[in-house]
XYZ file of C-alpha atoms in Angstrom:
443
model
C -6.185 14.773 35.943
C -8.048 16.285 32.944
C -7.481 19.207 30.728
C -10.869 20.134 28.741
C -9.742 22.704 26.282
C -9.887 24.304 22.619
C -12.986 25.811 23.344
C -14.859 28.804 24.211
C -14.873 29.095 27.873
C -18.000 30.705 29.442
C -16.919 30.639 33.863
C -20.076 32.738 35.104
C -17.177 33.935 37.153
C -17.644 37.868 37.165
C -13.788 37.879 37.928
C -13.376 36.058 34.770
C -16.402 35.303 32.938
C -14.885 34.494 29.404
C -11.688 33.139 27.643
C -12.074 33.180 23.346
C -9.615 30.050 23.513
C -9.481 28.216 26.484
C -9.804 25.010 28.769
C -9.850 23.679 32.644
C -7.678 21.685 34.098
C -9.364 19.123 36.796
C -8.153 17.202 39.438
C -9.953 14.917 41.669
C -13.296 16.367 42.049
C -12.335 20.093 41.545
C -11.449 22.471 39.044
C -7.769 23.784 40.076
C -6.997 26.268 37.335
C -8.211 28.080 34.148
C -6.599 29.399 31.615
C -4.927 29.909 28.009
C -5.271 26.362 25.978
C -1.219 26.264 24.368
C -0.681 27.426 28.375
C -2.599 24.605 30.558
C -1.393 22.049 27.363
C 2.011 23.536 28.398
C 2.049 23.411 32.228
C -0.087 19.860 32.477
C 1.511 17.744 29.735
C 0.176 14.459 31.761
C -3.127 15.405 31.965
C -5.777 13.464 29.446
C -6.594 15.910 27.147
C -10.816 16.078 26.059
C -10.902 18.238 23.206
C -13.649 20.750 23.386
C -12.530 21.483 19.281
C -13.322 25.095 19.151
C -16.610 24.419 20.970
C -18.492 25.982 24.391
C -17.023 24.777 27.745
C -19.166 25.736 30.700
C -20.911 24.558 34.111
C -22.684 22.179 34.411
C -26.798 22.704 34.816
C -28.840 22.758 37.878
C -32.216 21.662 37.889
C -34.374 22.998 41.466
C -37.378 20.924 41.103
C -38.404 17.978 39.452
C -40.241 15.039 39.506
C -39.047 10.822 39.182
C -41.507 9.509 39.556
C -43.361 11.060 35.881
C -40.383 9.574 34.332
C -42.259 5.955 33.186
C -45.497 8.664 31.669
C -44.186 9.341 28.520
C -46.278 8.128 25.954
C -48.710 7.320 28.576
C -52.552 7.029 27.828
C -54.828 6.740 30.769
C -58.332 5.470 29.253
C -61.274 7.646 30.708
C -58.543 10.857 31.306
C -59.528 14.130 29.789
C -58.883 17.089 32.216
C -60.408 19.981 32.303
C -58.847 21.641 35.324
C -55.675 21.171 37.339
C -57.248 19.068 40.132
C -58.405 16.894 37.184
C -55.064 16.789 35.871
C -53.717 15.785 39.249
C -56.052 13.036 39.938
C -56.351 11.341 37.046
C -52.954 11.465 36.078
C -49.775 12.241 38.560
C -51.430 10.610 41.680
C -52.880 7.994 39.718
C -49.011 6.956 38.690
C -47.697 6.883 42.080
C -50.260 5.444 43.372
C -49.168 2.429 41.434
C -45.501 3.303 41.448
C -43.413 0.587 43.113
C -39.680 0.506 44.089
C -38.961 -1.197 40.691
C -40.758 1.633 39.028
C -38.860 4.242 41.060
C -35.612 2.516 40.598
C -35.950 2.913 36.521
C -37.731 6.329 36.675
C -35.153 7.343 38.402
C -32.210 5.892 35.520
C -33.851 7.479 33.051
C -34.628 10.956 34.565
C -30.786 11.177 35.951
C -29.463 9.485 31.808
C -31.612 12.094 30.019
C -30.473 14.922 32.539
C -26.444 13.841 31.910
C -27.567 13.781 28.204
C -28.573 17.684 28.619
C -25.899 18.705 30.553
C -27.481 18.611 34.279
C -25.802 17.208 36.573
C -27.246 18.329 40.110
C -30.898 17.890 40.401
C -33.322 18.720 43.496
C -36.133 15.961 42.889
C -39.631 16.436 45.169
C -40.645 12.715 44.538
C -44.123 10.576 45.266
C -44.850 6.820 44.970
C -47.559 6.061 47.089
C -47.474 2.532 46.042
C -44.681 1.692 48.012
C -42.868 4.853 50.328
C -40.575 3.029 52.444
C -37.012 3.091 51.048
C -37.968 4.919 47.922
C -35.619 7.729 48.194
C -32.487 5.346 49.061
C -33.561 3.535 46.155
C -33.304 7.085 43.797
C -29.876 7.431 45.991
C -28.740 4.399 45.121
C -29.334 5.097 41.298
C -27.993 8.775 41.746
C -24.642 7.423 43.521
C -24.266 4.544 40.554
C -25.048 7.561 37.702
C -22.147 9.966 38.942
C -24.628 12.466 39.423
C -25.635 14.997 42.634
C -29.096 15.134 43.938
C -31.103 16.492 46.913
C -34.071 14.251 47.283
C -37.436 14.650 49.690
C -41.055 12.893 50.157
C -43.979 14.699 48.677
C -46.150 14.212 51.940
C -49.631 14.639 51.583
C -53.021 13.469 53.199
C -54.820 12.743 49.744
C -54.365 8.625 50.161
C -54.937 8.719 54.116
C -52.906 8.915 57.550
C -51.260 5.457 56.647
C -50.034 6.626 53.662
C -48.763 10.299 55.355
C -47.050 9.031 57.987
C -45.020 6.615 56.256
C -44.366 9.643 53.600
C -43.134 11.550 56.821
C -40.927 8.778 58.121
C -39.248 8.563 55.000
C -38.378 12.111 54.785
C -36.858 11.516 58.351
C -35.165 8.717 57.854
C -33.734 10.074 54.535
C -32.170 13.273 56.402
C -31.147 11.317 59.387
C -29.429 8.916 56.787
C -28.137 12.082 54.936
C -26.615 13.506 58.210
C -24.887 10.013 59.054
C -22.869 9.385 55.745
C -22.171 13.182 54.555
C -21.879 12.252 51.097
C -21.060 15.765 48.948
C -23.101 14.262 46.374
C -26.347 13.588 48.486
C -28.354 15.629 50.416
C -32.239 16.323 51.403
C -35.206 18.058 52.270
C -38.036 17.599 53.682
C -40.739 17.611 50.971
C -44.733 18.209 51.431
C -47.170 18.389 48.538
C -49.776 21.332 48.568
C -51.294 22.755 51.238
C -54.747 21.900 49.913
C -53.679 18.136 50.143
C -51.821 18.985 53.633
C -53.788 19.547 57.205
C -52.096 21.617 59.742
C -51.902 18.414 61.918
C -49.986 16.854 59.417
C -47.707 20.082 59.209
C -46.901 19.897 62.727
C -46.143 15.959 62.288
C -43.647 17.267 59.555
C -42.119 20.242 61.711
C -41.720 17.739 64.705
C -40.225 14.686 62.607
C -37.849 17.460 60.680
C -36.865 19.133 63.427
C -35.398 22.266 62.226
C -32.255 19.335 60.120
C -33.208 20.793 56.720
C -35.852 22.708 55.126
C -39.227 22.393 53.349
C -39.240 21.848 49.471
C -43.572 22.298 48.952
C -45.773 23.255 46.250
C -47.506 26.388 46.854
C -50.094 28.504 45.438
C -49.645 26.558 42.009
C -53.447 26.451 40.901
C -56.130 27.885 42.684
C -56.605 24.670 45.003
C -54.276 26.072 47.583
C -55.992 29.548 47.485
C -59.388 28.523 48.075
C -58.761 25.869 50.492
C -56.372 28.135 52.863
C -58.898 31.112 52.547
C -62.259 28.530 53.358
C -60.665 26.334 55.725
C -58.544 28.366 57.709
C -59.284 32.001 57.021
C -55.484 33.146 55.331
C -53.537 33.418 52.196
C -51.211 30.638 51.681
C -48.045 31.735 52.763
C -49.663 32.870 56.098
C -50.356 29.170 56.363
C -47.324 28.470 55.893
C -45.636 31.064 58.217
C -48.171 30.066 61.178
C -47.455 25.885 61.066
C -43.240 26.721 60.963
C -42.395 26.040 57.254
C -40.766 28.789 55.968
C -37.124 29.952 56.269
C -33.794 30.185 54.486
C -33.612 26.641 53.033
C -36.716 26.209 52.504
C -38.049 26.393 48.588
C -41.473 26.752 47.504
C -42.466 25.658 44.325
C -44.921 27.697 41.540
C -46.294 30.482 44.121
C -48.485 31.820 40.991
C -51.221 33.126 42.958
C -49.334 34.676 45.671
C -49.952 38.182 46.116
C -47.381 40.948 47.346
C -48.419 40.711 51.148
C -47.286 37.344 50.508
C -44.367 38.008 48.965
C -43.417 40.339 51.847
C -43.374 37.172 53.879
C -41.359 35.191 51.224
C -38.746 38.008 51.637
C -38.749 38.463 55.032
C -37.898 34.712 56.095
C -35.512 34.384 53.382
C -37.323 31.801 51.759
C -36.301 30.505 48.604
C -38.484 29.795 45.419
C -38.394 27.769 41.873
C -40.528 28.577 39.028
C -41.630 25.799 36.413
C -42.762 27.592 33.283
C -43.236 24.889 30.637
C -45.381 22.872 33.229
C -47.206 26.027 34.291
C -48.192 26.524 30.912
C -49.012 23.045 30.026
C -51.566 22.539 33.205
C -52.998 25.759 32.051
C -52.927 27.326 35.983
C -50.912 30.437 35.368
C -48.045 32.346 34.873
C -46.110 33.148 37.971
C -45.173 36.866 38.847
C -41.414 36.106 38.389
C -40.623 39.603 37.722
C -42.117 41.229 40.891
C -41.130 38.357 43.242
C -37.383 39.169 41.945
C -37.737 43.011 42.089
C -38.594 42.803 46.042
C -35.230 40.628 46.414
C -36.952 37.285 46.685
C -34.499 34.142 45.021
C -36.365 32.442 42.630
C -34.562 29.807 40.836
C -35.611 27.491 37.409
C -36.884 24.069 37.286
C -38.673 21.945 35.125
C -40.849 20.277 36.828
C -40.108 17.279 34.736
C -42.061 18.621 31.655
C -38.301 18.657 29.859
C -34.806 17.654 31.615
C -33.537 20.631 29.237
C -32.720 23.923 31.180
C -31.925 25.567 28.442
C -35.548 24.592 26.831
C -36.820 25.618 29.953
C -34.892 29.464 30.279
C -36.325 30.084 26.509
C -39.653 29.323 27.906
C -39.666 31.476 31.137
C -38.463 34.524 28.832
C -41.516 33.794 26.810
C -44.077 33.423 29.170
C -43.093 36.387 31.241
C -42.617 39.167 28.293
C -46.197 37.486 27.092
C -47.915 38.199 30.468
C -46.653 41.347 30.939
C -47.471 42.111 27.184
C -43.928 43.660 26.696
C -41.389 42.576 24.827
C -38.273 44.378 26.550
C -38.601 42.514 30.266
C -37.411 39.704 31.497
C -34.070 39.023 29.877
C -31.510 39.413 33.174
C -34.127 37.915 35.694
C -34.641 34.593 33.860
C -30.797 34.013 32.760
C -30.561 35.166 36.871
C -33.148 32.527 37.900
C -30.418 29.586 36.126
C -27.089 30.886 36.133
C -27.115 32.833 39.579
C -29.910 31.702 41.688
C -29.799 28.086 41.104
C -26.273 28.576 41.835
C -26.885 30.078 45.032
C -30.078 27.426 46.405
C -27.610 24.567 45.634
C -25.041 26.551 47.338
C -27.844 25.662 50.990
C -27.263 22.029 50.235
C -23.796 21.297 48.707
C -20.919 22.688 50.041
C -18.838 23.019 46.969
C -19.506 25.860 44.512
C -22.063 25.131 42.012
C -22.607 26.421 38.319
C -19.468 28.197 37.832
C -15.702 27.260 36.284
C -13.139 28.855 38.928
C -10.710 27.239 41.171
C -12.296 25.299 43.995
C -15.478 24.781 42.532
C -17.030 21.571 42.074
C -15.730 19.969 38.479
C -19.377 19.892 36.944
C -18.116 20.941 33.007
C -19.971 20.548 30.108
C -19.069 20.735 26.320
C -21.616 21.992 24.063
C -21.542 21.106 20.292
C -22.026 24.972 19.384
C -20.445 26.688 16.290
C -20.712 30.468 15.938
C -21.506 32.043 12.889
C -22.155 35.478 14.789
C -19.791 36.958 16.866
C -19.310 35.537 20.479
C -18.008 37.257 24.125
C -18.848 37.878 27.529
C -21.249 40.363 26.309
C -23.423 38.371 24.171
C -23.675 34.563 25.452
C -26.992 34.938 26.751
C -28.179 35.608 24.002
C -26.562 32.133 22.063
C -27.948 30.600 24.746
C -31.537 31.345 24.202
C -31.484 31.481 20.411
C -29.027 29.060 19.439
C -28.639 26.568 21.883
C -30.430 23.403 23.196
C -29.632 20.844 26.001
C -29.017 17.924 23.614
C -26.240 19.791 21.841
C -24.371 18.980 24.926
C -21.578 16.612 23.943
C -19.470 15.911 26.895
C -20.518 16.214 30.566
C -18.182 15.718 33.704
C -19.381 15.474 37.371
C -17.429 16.037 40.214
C -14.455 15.484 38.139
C -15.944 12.263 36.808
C -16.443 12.027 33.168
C -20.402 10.794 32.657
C -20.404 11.778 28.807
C -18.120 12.022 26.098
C -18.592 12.627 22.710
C -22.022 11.998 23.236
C -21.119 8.079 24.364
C -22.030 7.636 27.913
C -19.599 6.290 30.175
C -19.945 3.085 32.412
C -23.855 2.996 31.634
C -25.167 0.288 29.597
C -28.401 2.500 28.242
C -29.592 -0.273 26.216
C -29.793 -2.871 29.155
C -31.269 -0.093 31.291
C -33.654 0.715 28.810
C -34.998 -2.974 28.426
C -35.339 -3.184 31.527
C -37.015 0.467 32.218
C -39.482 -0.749 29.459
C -40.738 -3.667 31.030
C -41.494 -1.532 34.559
C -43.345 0.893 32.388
C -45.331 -1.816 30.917
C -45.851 -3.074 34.516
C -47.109 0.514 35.320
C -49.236 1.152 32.170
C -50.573 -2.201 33.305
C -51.993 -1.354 36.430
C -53.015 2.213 35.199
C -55.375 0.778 32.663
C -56.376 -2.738 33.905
């Protein structure tokens, strides 16, 4: 049992949503009361006391969509690669690197995605991953590393037709062998979807290989509409929009999550609604491929859920929330929107798309929620409530002031010393793969 108290406790529990001096008490993979610090200290006098020493206590971070297998690319040089478009930017980078990923390479992409994610304060992560290299057994390899870490993920196969029907039909398998596998063990900590790349990378005979090999176990996690690839294609080749596309071949529905839908116009949006399909927005990488800025604010005004990722451009949600305010007040060229529907998009709608694939509550501190806490190292010097936290967040806080984290009741992090993970031997190790990688990439 643990009591993690002396700190400012932020629930995102309307009932409750703050407590000036406070803790949780934890036991076994929950969170079984809240309350006044001399009180829990009081009432559990067994319990091993973490000291949040006047500091932030709150949930845990969920990340919707991200990438492994870019882990090993930082740093990364690619002789001959200058982009100067998104397809450009595709090719000569992201496919190139899984297209000499291995299982090795996933194995340590995957370490140090999930270490640098525990380091921010993340501890659930939906991961849309590619390693055309070698598919078969990739995502039990990422489980594998997830399960050792301490740390919840819901994994998929980017499926695509770009490297041939070889290639896509292994990609396929794996997502079906993954969910089957998923199904069998029930694991709380693992779950899946069935992941597809872009439609412009995607034929509809290869949709209706997906739809048959899913068969209606989970849903779709695809990237849609996120440069002007998908647009053209869908309108030249088969005479829609993107999200008709989508509708007509069976993708779309309440667990399924699209990912980007920056061109997507409201028609479109009508059918995003309408099927109760989900959607994550990316705004750092967005702005970094130079393909858009997605129209958060009117997808969320005509009740679509659109949660936050990162797309792997930072494992930092908090990075990420300051840019998605940003980009969205500097798009609509007003500086008075966007404030509740990004700080929505992480602290209420990721909540609620994990909510499809875990079964214990997600991104809040009440009983019988999941016992994902974090500490951040945060010391106010203006006043601090319920009313104003947001705003900390944004301005005052980043993910590496995190200082403890806790999964599932298990303790990853603690005073910034990671717990049962030998970084250093995981690192040597992660460097040689890279090597391996950077290798191949510029032999």
């Amino acid at each position: 049992m643990y009591l993690i108290a002396n700190g400012k406790v932020i629930t995102r529990d309307d009932a409750m949503p703050y407590m000036e001096n406070g803790g949780v008490v934890v036991e076994g993979t929950k969170i079984i009361e809240l309350g006044e610090t001399a009180a829990l200290k009081a009432k559990y006098p067994d319990a091993e006391f973490i000291d949040a020493k006047g500091n932030v206590i709150m949930p845990a971070f969920i990340n919707v969509h991200s990438h492994i297998y870019s882990a090993l690319a930082r740093g990364l040089s690619i002789k001959g690669y200058n982009p100067t478009n998104f397809y450009e930017i595709l090719d000569g980078m992201w496919w190139a690197i899984d297209r000499n990923l291995d299982l090795e390479g996933t194995r340590y992409s995957a370490y140090t995605t999930f270490i640098d994610s525990i380091k921010t304060g993340c501890t659930t992560l939906f991961d849309h991953h590619a390693s055309f290299c070698e598919i078969p057994g990739s995502l039990f390899t990422i489980e594998e590393v997830a399960k050792e870490l301490g740390v919840r993920a819901c994994l998929c196969y980017e499926v695509s037709d770009r490297d041939g029907e070889e290639k896509c039909d292994l990609a396929i398998r794996e997502n079906g062998d993954f969910i089957r596998h998923c199904a069998r063990e029930k694991n709380p900590m693992i779950s899946a979807m069935f992941g597809g790349h872009a439609l412009f990378t995607i034929s509809d005979r290869t949709f209706e290989k997906m739809v048959k090999e899913n068969n209606g176990m989970t849903g779709f996690h695809i990237h849609v509409s996120e440069g002007m690839n998908d647009v053209y294609d869908t309108a030249y080749n088969y005479g829609t929009r993107s999200v008709n596309r989508l509708l007509n071949n069976g993708i779309l529905g309440p667990k399924t999550m699209l990912g980007h839908c920056i061109h997507v116009n409201p028609a479109e949006m009508d059918i995003i609604r309408e099927t109760g399909t989900m959607v994550c927005n990316n705004p750092e990488s967005n702005m970094g491929n130079a393909v858009g800025c997605a129209p958060v604010l009117q997808m969320i005004k005509k009740g679509i859920t659109v949660g936050l990722g990162t797309d792997s451009y930072t494992f930092d949600m908090l990075e990420s929330l300051k840019v998605a305010l940003i980009i969205q007040r500097h798009n609509a060229c007003m500086p008075n929107v966007a404030w509740c529907e990004v700080t929505d998009m992480l602290f209420k709608n990721n909540r609620k798309i994990a909510a499809k694939y875990f079964d214990a509550p997600l991104g809040i501190l009440k009983p019988g929620a999941a016992a994902d806490v974090i500490v951040m190292d945060y010391k106010c010097f203006t006043p601090f409530s319920d009313a104003n936290i947001d705003g900390h967040m944004i301005f005052g806080m980043t993910g590496r002031q995190c200082e403890t984290t806790m999964c599932n009741g298990k303790l990853l992090m603690k005073d910034r010393q990671l717990i049962g993970i030998d970084e250093e031997a995981i690192n040597a190790r992660t460097m040689e793969a890279s090597k391996k990688l950077w290798s191949r990439l510029n032999g």
